[in-house]
């Protein structure tokens, strides 16, 4: 695939924001290490595997383990790769679950370094819209009731549910703007 969902979503990000993100990317406590560790915790949680304590990330792990969304849920897909071959587009969503209330939720986990940053974190609407369309393409009978961003920070977890069609609309708008900037391929 030539394009990734993440790359398309961030194609028009201001250079100053990209620089700030890259500044905090690496190192033992960088966002790459944090994201990798916490996505692994979520994957183990959803797959019913043991979630081990981790002194470095425990302040993030505890609220994730207490997140009401995941209590009693049935995982349908975890860390699942999807693509749109016509667009040469690929990505991987974090989870598709059936909640204990029977709602089908397509979701993405986002981590933040501080509680304040977590409270300001925007939902992953465009990204989730792309994943919804690709799930529909390959699994046309799969129902999706909500798209959901789970924002995780130290001692903080927020679940942001959205209408899937709103997410699809935002994705289509982003894709259109992205496509305008690309040379013919």
XYZ file of N, CA, C and O in Angstrom:
740
model
N 0.831 -1.176 0.000
C 0.000 0.000 0.000
C 0.888 1.257 0.000
O 1.839 1.341 0.780
N 0.532 2.191 -0.824
C 1.279 3.443 -0.904
C 0.916 4.372 0.258
O 1.757 5.088 0.782
N -0.349 4.340 0.670
C -0.838 5.265 1.694
C -1.284 4.527 2.953
O -1.838 3.439 2.873
N -1.057 5.171 4.085
C -1.593 4.659 5.347
C -2.672 5.625 5.826
O -2.619 6.824 5.528
N -3.625 5.103 6.568
C -4.679 5.954 7.113
C -4.059 7.053 7.962
O -4.411 8.229 7.824
N -3.113 6.695 8.813
C -2.465 7.679 9.678
C -1.773 8.767 8.859
O -1.862 9.950 9.193
N -1.091 8.374 7.796
C -0.408 9.346 6.949
C -1.366 10.301 6.275
O -1.109 11.508 6.185
N -2.489 9.785 5.802
C -3.488 10.644 5.157
C -4.100 11.594 6.177
O -4.241 12.793 5.918
N -4.434 11.079 7.352
C -5.050 11.928 8.381
C -4.120 13.077 8.771
O -4.566 14.198 8.996
N -2.819 12.814 8.801
C -1.878 13.845 9.230
C -1.213 14.617 8.109
O -0.326 15.431 8.370
N -1.664 14.438 6.864
C -0.952 15.049 5.740
C -0.916 16.572 5.809
O 0.038 17.197 5.362
N -1.935 17.178 6.383
C -2.003 18.644 6.412
C -1.712 19.227 7.798
O -2.022 20.378 8.079
N -1.085 18.421 8.637
C -0.731 18.881 9.980
C 0.319 19.993 9.878
O 1.272 19.866 9.113
N 0.166 21.054 10.634
C 1.166 22.129 10.608
C 2.551 21.602 10.990
O 2.691 20.730 11.843
N 3.567 22.171 10.345
C 4.947 21.726 10.569
C 5.366 21.846 12.037
O 6.083 21.003 12.551
N 4.921 22.897 12.712
C 5.276 23.078 14.124
C 4.724 21.944 14.983
O 5.396 21.453 15.891
N 3.515 21.497 14.668
C 2.919 20.386 15.421
C 3.654 19.084 15.129
O 3.915 18.295 16.038
N 4.015 18.869 13.865
C 4.794 17.668 13.506
C 6.125 17.651 14.248
O 6.544 16.613 14.758
N 6.771 18.809 14.313
C 8.067 18.902 15.002
C 7.913 18.584 16.484
O 8.740 17.877 17.067
N 6.852 19.090 17.097
C 6.611 18.827 18.522
C 6.351 17.338 18.762
O 6.866 16.751 19.718
N 5.572 16.731 17.894
C 5.287 15.296 18.014
C 6.582 14.494 17.889
O 6.848 13.592 18.682
N 7.391 14.822 16.893
C 8.653 14.099 16.690
C 9.643 14.309 17.823
O 10.432 13.423 18.137
N 9.597 15.470 18.453
C 10.491 15.772 19.564
C 10.278 14.800 20.728
O 11.216 14.408 21.410
N 9.007 14.407 20.972
C 8.674 13.525 22.094
C 8.464 12.073 21.678
O 7.951 11.273 22.445
N 8.887 11.722 20.488
C 8.641 10.387 19.947
C 9.491 9.301 20.586
O 8.977 8.247 20.966
N 10.786 9.532 20.693
C 11.719 8.474 21.066
C 12.059 8.468 22.554
O 11.651 9.337 23.302
N 12.817 7.484 22.934
C 13.270 7.364 24.316
C 12.397 6.432 25.127
O 11.324 6.020 24.703
N 12.878 6.105 26.304
C 12.197 5.155 27.190
C 10.778 5.602 27.550
O 9.876 4.793 27.696
N 10.577 6.917 27.677
C 9.261 7.442 28.032
C 8.604 8.191 26.870
O 7.626 8.898 27.048
N 9.136 8.030 25.661
C 8.569 8.680 24.484
C 7.220 8.078 24.116
O 6.850 6.992 24.575
N 6.512 8.793 23.245
C 5.164 8.322 22.913
C 5.171 7.010 22.133
O 4.215 6.237 22.215
N 6.247 6.710 21.416
C 6.302 5.426 20.712
C 6.321 4.274 21.715
O 5.541 3.322 21.588
N 7.187 4.353 22.714
C 7.268 3.301 23.739
C 5.959 3.205 24.527
O 5.468 2.107 24.800
N 5.404 4.364 24.884
C 4.149 4.389 25.638
C 3.016 3.760 24.821
O 2.288 2.896 25.309
N 2.892 4.171 23.570
C 1.829 3.639 22.715
C 1.952 2.148 22.502
O 0.969 1.408 22.585
N 3.176 1.685 22.255
C 3.409 0.250 22.046
C 3.030 -0.543 23.295
O 2.317 -1.548 23.212
N 3.472 -0.071 24.451
C 3.189 -0.780 25.708
C 1.693 -0.816 26.001
O 1.141 -1.864 26.364
N 1.020 0.310 25.841
C -0.393 0.381 26.215
C -1.298 -0.311 25.199
O -2.327 -0.886 25.575
N -0.922 -0.287 23.929
C -1.690 -1.055 22.942
C -1.555 -2.551 23.223
O -2.514 -3.312 23.053
N -0.383 -2.964 23.670
C -0.179 -4.367 24.041
C -1.049 -4.747 25.241
O -1.631 -5.834 25.280
N -1.152 -3.836 26.204
C -2.018 -4.083 27.367
C -3.462 -4.245 26.919
O -4.161 -5.180 27.341
N -3.927 -3.341 26.049
C -5.304 -3.433 25.563
C -5.525 -4.730 24.799
O -6.540 -5.409 24.998
N -4.577 -5.098 23.954
C -4.695 -6.344 23.200
C -4.803 -7.539 24.150
O -5.674 -8.407 23.987
N -3.936 -7.598 25.162
C -3.994 -8.699 26.126
C -5.308 -8.692 26.894
O -5.907 -9.752 27.113
N -5.762 -7.522 27.294
C -7.034 -7.397 28.011
C -8.179 -7.968 27.171
O -8.975 -8.780 27.654
N -8.255 -7.552 25.916
C -9.353 -7.987 25.055
C -9.260 -9.458 24.679
O -10.284 -10.113 24.472
N -8.045 -9.986 24.610
C -7.866 -11.400 24.269
C -7.914 -12.305 25.493
O -7.721 -13.511 25.388
N -8.170 -11.718 26.670
C -8.284 -12.506 27.888
C -6.961 -13.009 28.422
O -6.928 -13.946 29.223
N -5.861 -12.392 27.989
C -4.540 -12.778 28.482
C -4.207 -11.969 29.730
O -4.801 -10.933 29.998
N -3.216 -12.447 30.453
C -2.793 -11.751 31.675
C -2.205 -10.385 31.329
O -1.434 -10.234 30.386
N -2.604 -9.391 32.105
C -2.043 -8.044 31.976
C -1.105 -7.849 33.152
O -1.534 -7.839 34.303
N 0.167 -7.718 32.839
C 1.170 -7.594 33.889
C 1.326 -6.143 34.318
O 1.126 -5.221 33.536
N 1.695 -5.973 35.592
C 2.011 -4.638 36.092
C 3.257 -4.127 35.381
O 4.123 -4.905 34.972
N 3.315 -2.808 35.244
C 4.459 -2.178 34.595
C 4.685 -0.845 35.297
O 3.899 0.093 35.117
N 5.735 -0.768 36.113
C 5.983 0.441 36.909
C 6.000 1.707 36.074
O 5.501 2.739 36.498
N 6.542 1.631 34.873
C 6.662 2.816 34.030
C 5.304 3.316 33.544
O 5.081 4.526 33.454
N 4.376 2.402 33.256
C 3.102 2.776 32.636
C 1.883 2.467 33.497
O 0.749 2.586 33.022
N 2.072 2.102 34.759
C 0.952 1.673 35.599
C -0.131 2.748 35.752
O -1.303 2.432 35.816
N 0.276 4.021 35.776
C -0.721 5.105 35.901
C -1.663 5.160 34.700
O -2.758 5.703 34.790
N -1.255 4.616 33.565
C -2.097 4.523 32.377
C -2.857 3.197 32.383
O -4.008 3.142 31.953
N -2.195 2.143 32.831
C -2.788 0.802 32.793
C -4.007 0.707 33.710
O -5.051 0.169 33.321
N -3.894 1.234 34.916
C -4.996 1.104 35.879
C -6.319 1.668 35.342
O -7.348 0.977 35.395
N -6.354 2.892 34.797
C -7.637 3.379 34.277
C -8.112 2.608 33.045
O -9.320 2.473 32.824
N -7.181 2.060 32.254
C -7.584 1.241 31.114
C -8.291 -0.022 31.599
O -9.333 -0.411 31.061
N -7.728 -0.651 32.627
C -8.338 -1.869 33.164
C -9.700 -1.598 33.792
O -10.543 -2.496 33.868
N -9.933 -0.374 34.238
C -11.206 0.008 34.856
C -12.215 0.572 33.857
O -13.341 0.885 34.226
N -11.826 0.710 32.605
C -12.689 1.314 31.589
C -13.959 0.493 31.409
O -13.911 -0.701 31.070
N -15.084 1.134 31.629
C -16.388 0.478 31.564
C -16.677 -0.118 30.183
O -17.349 -1.145 30.074
N -16.176 0.499 29.133
C -16.420 0.019 27.767
C -15.982 -1.428 27.590
O -16.634 -2.197 26.878
N -14.879 -1.804 28.225
C -14.309 -3.129 28.012
C -14.815 -4.185 28.994
O -14.559 -5.370 28.806
N -15.553 -3.768 30.013
C -16.063 -4.736 31.000
C -17.197 -5.560 30.387
O -18.198 -5.020 29.936
N -16.983 -6.852 30.358
C -18.001 -7.767 29.839
C -18.169 -7.727 28.333
O -19.147 -8.271 27.814
N -17.238 -7.112 27.620
C -17.372 -7.025 26.164
C -16.908 -8.332 25.512
O -16.194 -9.129 26.106
N -17.319 -8.495 24.266
C -16.881 -9.630 23.462
C -16.046 -9.072 22.308
O -16.560 -8.314 21.476
N -14.749 -9.397 22.254
C -13.925 -8.898 21.151
C -14.275 -9.608 19.839
O -14.397 -10.834 19.807
N -14.453 -8.828 18.789
C -14.710 -9.371 17.461
C -13.452 -9.299 16.598
O -13.247 -10.146 15.729
N -12.628 -8.270 16.832
C -11.344 -8.115 16.133
C -10.447 -7.242 17.001
O -10.905 -6.273 17.601
N -9.173 -7.596 17.055
C -8.195 -6.850 17.853
C -6.940 -6.647 16.999
O -6.436 -7.610 16.411
N -6.458 -5.389 16.939
C -5.287 -5.053 16.117
C -5.451 -5.649 14.721
O -4.628 -6.425 14.243
N -6.521 -5.239 14.055
C -6.958 -5.840 12.808
C -6.569 -4.965 11.616
O -6.903 -3.784 11.567
N -5.868 -5.551 10.657
C -5.426 -4.827 9.468
C -6.518 -4.815 8.406
O -7.177 -5.840 8.168
N -6.696 -3.652 7.778
C -7.679 -3.480 6.713
C -7.031 -2.692 5.573
O -6.012 -2.030 5.760
N -7.655 -2.777 4.386
C -7.113 -2.030 3.260
C -8.199 -1.688 2.254
O -9.294 -2.269 2.277
N -7.864 -0.743 1.405
C -8.672 -0.405 0.244
C -7.680 -0.443 -0.920
O -6.918 0.505 -1.132
N -7.650 -1.557 -1.643
C -6.658 -1.757 -2.695
C -6.784 -0.715 -3.804
O -5.766 -0.268 -4.344
N -7.995 -0.301 -4.131
C -8.178 0.708 -5.195
C -7.498 2.025 -4.847
O -7.010 2.724 -5.715
N -7.481 2.363 -3.561
C -6.842 3.605 -3.114
C -5.399 3.368 -2.668
O -4.736 4.298 -2.243
N -4.956 2.132 -2.714
C -3.651 1.747 -2.182
C -3.490 2.291 -0.764
O -2.523 2.955 -0.418
N -4.485 1.967 0.049
C -4.602 2.501 1.406
C -4.722 1.359 2.405
O -5.511 0.429 2.199
N -3.947 1.435 3.466
C -4.025 0.412 4.498
C -3.966 1.019 5.884
O -3.567 2.173 6.058
N -4.385 0.243 6.853
C -4.343 0.679 8.241
C -4.668 -0.469 9.169
O -4.947 -1.586 8.730
N -4.629 -0.175 10.447
C -4.921 -1.194 11.448
C -5.704 -0.543 12.577
O -5.226 0.397 13.207
N -6.912 -1.038 12.820
C -7.678 -0.500 13.940
C -7.415 -1.324 15.188
O -6.975 -2.470 15.119
N -7.677 -0.718 16.333
C -7.317 -1.345 17.606
C -8.330 -2.370 18.080
O -7.950 -3.404 18.616
N -9.619 -2.093 17.885
C -10.606 -3.064 18.359
C -11.958 -2.898 17.695
O -12.342 -1.805 17.281
N -12.652 -4.009 17.591
C -14.062 -4.068 17.235
C -14.661 -4.991 18.284
O -14.255 -6.158 18.387
N -15.559 -4.457 19.091
C -16.108 -5.236 20.200
C -17.633 -5.167 20.201
O -18.226 -4.257 19.633
N -18.212 -6.143 20.869
C -19.629 -6.081 21.202
C -19.688 -5.816 22.703
O -19.157 -6.596 23.501
N -20.283 -4.697 23.078
C -20.363 -4.349 24.492
C -21.349 -5.261 25.208
O -22.127 -5.970 24.569
N -21.332 -5.218 26.523
C -22.257 -6.062 27.291
C -23.708 -5.691 27.007
O -24.607 -6.498 27.197
N -23.928 -4.463 26.475
C -25.286 -4.023 26.095
C -25.643 -4.432 24.665
O -26.750 -4.167 24.206
N -24.698 -5.059 23.947
C -24.961 -5.524 22.594
C -24.619 -4.525 21.494
O -24.893 -4.774 20.327
N -23.990 -3.415 21.854
C -23.597 -2.407 20.873
C -22.266 -2.823 20.230
O -21.342 -3.233 20.922
N -22.184 -2.690 18.905
C -20.949 -3.008 18.186
C -20.155 -1.714 18.044
O -20.633 -0.733 17.469
N -18.930 -1.730 18.588
C -18.105 -0.524 18.658
C -16.768 -0.761 17.963
O -16.035 -1.690 18.300
N -16.470 0.115 17.001
C -15.176 0.151 16.324
C -14.341 1.211 17.017
O -14.802 2.345 17.169
N -13.129 0.845 17.465
C -12.406 1.816 18.282
C -10.922 1.904 18.066
O -10.282 1.022 17.484
N -10.413 3.017 18.582
C -8.996 3.322 18.511
C -8.548 3.844 19.872
O -9.263 4.627 20.503
N -7.381 3.412 20.313
C -6.790 3.866 21.573
C -5.788 4.968 21.286
O -4.926 4.816 20.418
N -5.905 6.071 21.994
C -4.952 7.176 21.898
C -4.397 7.428 23.291
O -5.142 7.451 24.275
N -3.082 7.622 23.381
C -2.471 7.874 24.682
C -1.912 9.287 24.725
O -1.512 9.848 23.708
N -1.916 9.844 25.917
C -1.381 11.188 26.150
C -0.430 11.136 27.334
O -0.570 10.300 28.226
N 0.515 12.075 27.365
C 1.542 12.071 28.399
C 1.045 12.613 29.733
O 1.575 12.267 30.783
N 0.028 13.481 29.692
C -0.506 14.074 30.925
C -2.029 14.046 30.897
O -2.640 13.951 29.821
N -2.620 14.168 32.062
C -4.074 14.209 32.154
C -4.621 15.417 31.389
O -5.631 15.327 30.681
N -3.938 16.534 31.499
C -4.372 17.754 30.799
C -4.389 17.521 29.282
O -5.341 17.891 28.595
N -3.325 16.909 28.774
C -3.261 16.610 27.337
C -4.365 15.625 26.946
O -4.958 15.750 25.878
N -4.638 14.657 27.807
C -5.705 13.696 27.545
C -7.064 14.355 27.447
O -7.880 14.013 26.596
N -7.311 15.316 28.308
C -8.597 16.023 28.285
C -8.763 16.864 27.024
O -9.880 17.131 26.598
N -7.638 17.273 26.425
C -7.685 18.108 25.219
C -7.621 17.286 23.931
O -7.827 17.823 22.849
N -7.356 16.022 24.046
C -7.184 15.156 22.874
C -8.481 15.068 22.069
O -9.547 14.814 22.607
N -8.358 15.283 20.789
C -9.502 15.195 19.877
C -9.786 13.725 19.553
O -8.872 12.910 19.517
N -11.043 13.396 19.275
C -11.343 12.025 18.863
C -10.731 11.707 17.498
O -10.452 12.599 16.702
N -10.558 10.444 17.221
C -9.936 9.974 15.978
C -10.993 9.760 14.894
O -11.001 8.742 14.201
N -11.860 10.719 14.723
C -13.030 10.594 13.841
C -12.669 10.186 12.418
O -13.234 9.223 11.871
N -11.762 10.921 11.789
C -11.412 10.647 10.391
C -10.824 9.249 10.244
O -11.178 8.501 9.325
N -9.935 8.914 11.150
C -9.281 7.609 11.135
C -10.322 6.494 11.260
O -10.301 5.518 10.503
N -11.238 6.648 12.201
C -12.264 5.636 12.418
C -13.209 5.538 11.221
O -13.680 4.453 10.878
N -13.465 6.665 10.569
C -14.292 6.649 9.358
C -13.650 5.818 8.260
O -14.321 5.050 7.552
N -12.337 5.957 8.101
C -11.613 5.158 7.106
C -11.717 3.672 7.435
O -12.001 2.841 6.554
N -11.502 3.335 8.699
C -11.574 1.930 9.099
C -12.980 1.369 8.888
O -13.142 0.231 8.429
N -13.994 2.165 9.206
C -15.374 1.694 9.019
C -15.628 1.341 7.558
O -16.192 0.289 7.247
N -15.214 2.212 6.645
C -15.426 1.940 5.223
C -14.687 0.686 4.771
O -15.215 -0.105 3.979
N -13.474 0.472 5.280
C -12.710 -0.708 4.883
C -13.290 -1.988 5.496
O -13.279 -3.036 4.854
N -13.804 -1.889 6.716
C -14.484 -3.054 7.305
C -15.697 -3.400 6.452
O -15.926 -4.570 6.120
N -16.479 -2.390 6.082
C -17.666 -2.629 5.245
C -17.293 -3.279 3.920
O -18.023 -4.136 3.419
N -16.191 -2.841 3.337
C -15.753 -3.367 2.040
C -15.456 -4.873 2.132
O -15.810 -5.644 1.250
N -14.781 -5.291 3.205
C -14.361 -6.687 3.324
C -15.321 -7.554 4.133
O -15.281 -8.781 4.024
N -16.140 -6.914 4.955
C -17.109 -7.649 5.788
C -18.453 -6.918 5.714
O -18.882 -6.281 6.677
N -19.124 -6.992 4.551
C -20.315 -6.168 4.321
C -21.483 -6.426 5.279
O -22.345 -5.559 5.431
N -21.503 -7.547 5.952
C -22.603 -7.798 6.886
C -22.284 -7.355 8.310
O -23.144 -7.445 9.194
N -21.056 -6.875 8.532
C -20.660 -6.474 9.892
C -21.297 -5.131 10.263
O -21.034 -4.121 9.647
N -22.101 -5.147 11.278
C -22.747 -3.936 11.789
C -21.758 -3.159 12.661
O -20.973 -3.751 13.398
N -21.786 -1.847 12.580
C -21.015 -0.982 13.472
C -21.966 0.092 13.981
O -22.460 0.909 13.203
N -22.225 0.073 15.282
C -23.175 1.017 15.877
C -22.532 2.331 16.279
O -23.162 3.384 16.206
N -21.291 2.255 16.736
C -20.576 3.448 17.202
C -19.110 3.343 16.824
O -18.547 2.258 16.750
N -18.514 4.513 16.621
C -17.065 4.615 16.529
C -16.615 5.234 17.845
O -17.315 6.083 18.407
N -15.482 4.818 18.325
C -15.097 5.212 19.673
C -13.593 5.433 19.779
O -12.802 4.599 19.358
N -13.227 6.578 20.357
C -11.834 6.852 20.688
C -11.694 6.709 22.195
O -12.436 7.342 22.945
N -10.774 5.872 22.625
C -10.465 5.731 24.040
C -9.188 6.528 24.285
O -8.139 6.206 23.726
N -9.296 7.587 25.073
C -8.157 8.451 25.376
C -7.631 8.058 26.749
O -8.369 8.049 27.732
N -6.334 7.748 26.797
C -5.713 7.259 28.014
C -4.557 8.178 28.401
O -3.735 8.537 27.571
N -4.535 8.576 29.667
C -3.467 9.420 30.223
C -3.239 8.951 31.659
O -3.979 8.097 32.163
N -2.249 9.483 32.354
C -2.039 9.060 33.737
C -3.290 9.304 34.588
O -3.820 10.414 34.610
N -3.781 8.249 35.217
C -4.961 8.303 36.089
C -6.182 8.876 35.388
O -7.031 9.509 36.006
N -6.307 8.620 34.082
C -7.399 9.206 33.304
C -7.721 8.327 32.097
O -6.827 7.876 31.383
N -9.009 8.103 31.892
C -9.483 7.397 30.708
C -10.812 8.025 30.294
O -11.701 8.203 31.125
N -10.910 8.389 29.018
C -12.151 8.979 28.498
C -12.564 8.198 27.260
O -11.757 7.897 26.392
N -13.836 7.867 27.189
C -14.393 7.168 26.042
C -15.244 8.166 25.264
O -16.199 8.723 25.797
N -14.858 8.396 24.025
C -15.538 9.364 23.163
C -16.250 8.595 22.054
O -15.621 8.137 21.103
N -17.578 8.430 22.176
C -18.348 7.704 21.161
C -18.900 8.688 20.136
O -19.294 9.798 20.475
N -18.907 8.226 18.882
C -19.403 9.066 17.791
C -20.264 8.260 16.830
O -20.138 7.039 16.735
N -21.086 8.971 16.085
C -21.890 8.367 15.038
C -20.947 7.921 13.914
O -20.164 8.736 13.410
N -21.001 6.663 13.513
C -20.108 6.181 12.461
C -20.236 6.951 11.145
O -19.239 7.178 10.465
N -21.438 7.360 10.791
C -21.617 8.082 9.525
C -20.953 9.456 9.563
O -20.453 9.936 8.556
N -20.924 10.084 10.738
C -20.212 11.356 10.896
C -18.715 11.130 10.665
O -18.044 11.925 10.001
N -18.190 10.037 11.207
C -16.769 9.710 11.028
C -16.457 9.448 9.553
O -15.435 9.907 9.041
N -17.344 8.733 8.874
C -17.153 8.449 7.447
C -17.150 9.749 6.653
O -16.314 9.945 5.769
N -18.057 10.644 6.974
C -18.124 11.940 6.292
C -16.813 12.722 6.488
O -16.269 13.302 5.541
N -16.298 12.734 7.714
C -15.042 13.431 7.980
C -13.881 12.778 7.227
O -12.993 13.471 6.729
N -13.862 11.440 7.166
C -12.818 10.753 6.424
C -12.882 11.102 4.938
O -11.869 11.394 4.312
N -14.075 11.060 4.361
C -14.218 11.360 2.928
C -13.736 12.776 2.613
O -13.089 12.996 1.593
N -14.035 13.716 3.486
C -13.569 15.083 3.309
C -12.038 15.138 3.360
O -11.396 15.775 2.528
N -11.453 14.456 4.327
C -9.992 14.426 4.460
C -9.356 13.774 3.236
O -8.367 14.274 2.698
N -9.919 12.642 2.790
C -9.369 11.940 1.632
C -9.409 12.831 0.388
O -8.453 12.877 -0.378
N -10.514 13.530 0.189
C -10.634 14.450 -0.947
C -9.549 15.518 -0.917
O -8.899 15.792 -1.928
N -9.359 16.127 0.248
C -8.323 17.161 0.383
C -6.929 16.574 0.171
O -6.076 17.203 -0.445
N -6.699 15.372 0.660
C -5.417 14.689 0.461
C -5.179 14.413 -1.016
O -4.104 14.681 -1.549
N -6.198 13.892 -1.687
C -6.070 13.501 -3.085
C -5.721 14.696 -3.975
O -4.944 14.565 -4.916
N -6.247 15.857 -3.658
C -5.968 17.072 -4.429
C -4.478 17.404 -4.405
O -3.932 17.912 -5.382
N -3.817 17.070 -3.311
C -2.389 17.405 -3.170
C -1.467 16.384 -3.831
O -0.260 16.619 -3.909
N -2.005 15.286 -4.291
C -1.178 14.203 -4.839
C -1.054 14.317 -6.350
O -2.015 14.708 -7.030
N 0.104 13.973 -6.838
C 0.290 13.874 -8.271
C -0.473 12.654 -8.763
O -0.732 11.733 -7.998
N -0.823 12.641 -10.028
C -1.503 11.473 -10.572
C -0.615 10.250 -10.414
O 0.563 10.284 -10.718
N -1.198 9.143 -9.941
C -0.430 7.921 -9.828
C -0.986 6.875 -10.701
O -1.906 6.555 -11.061
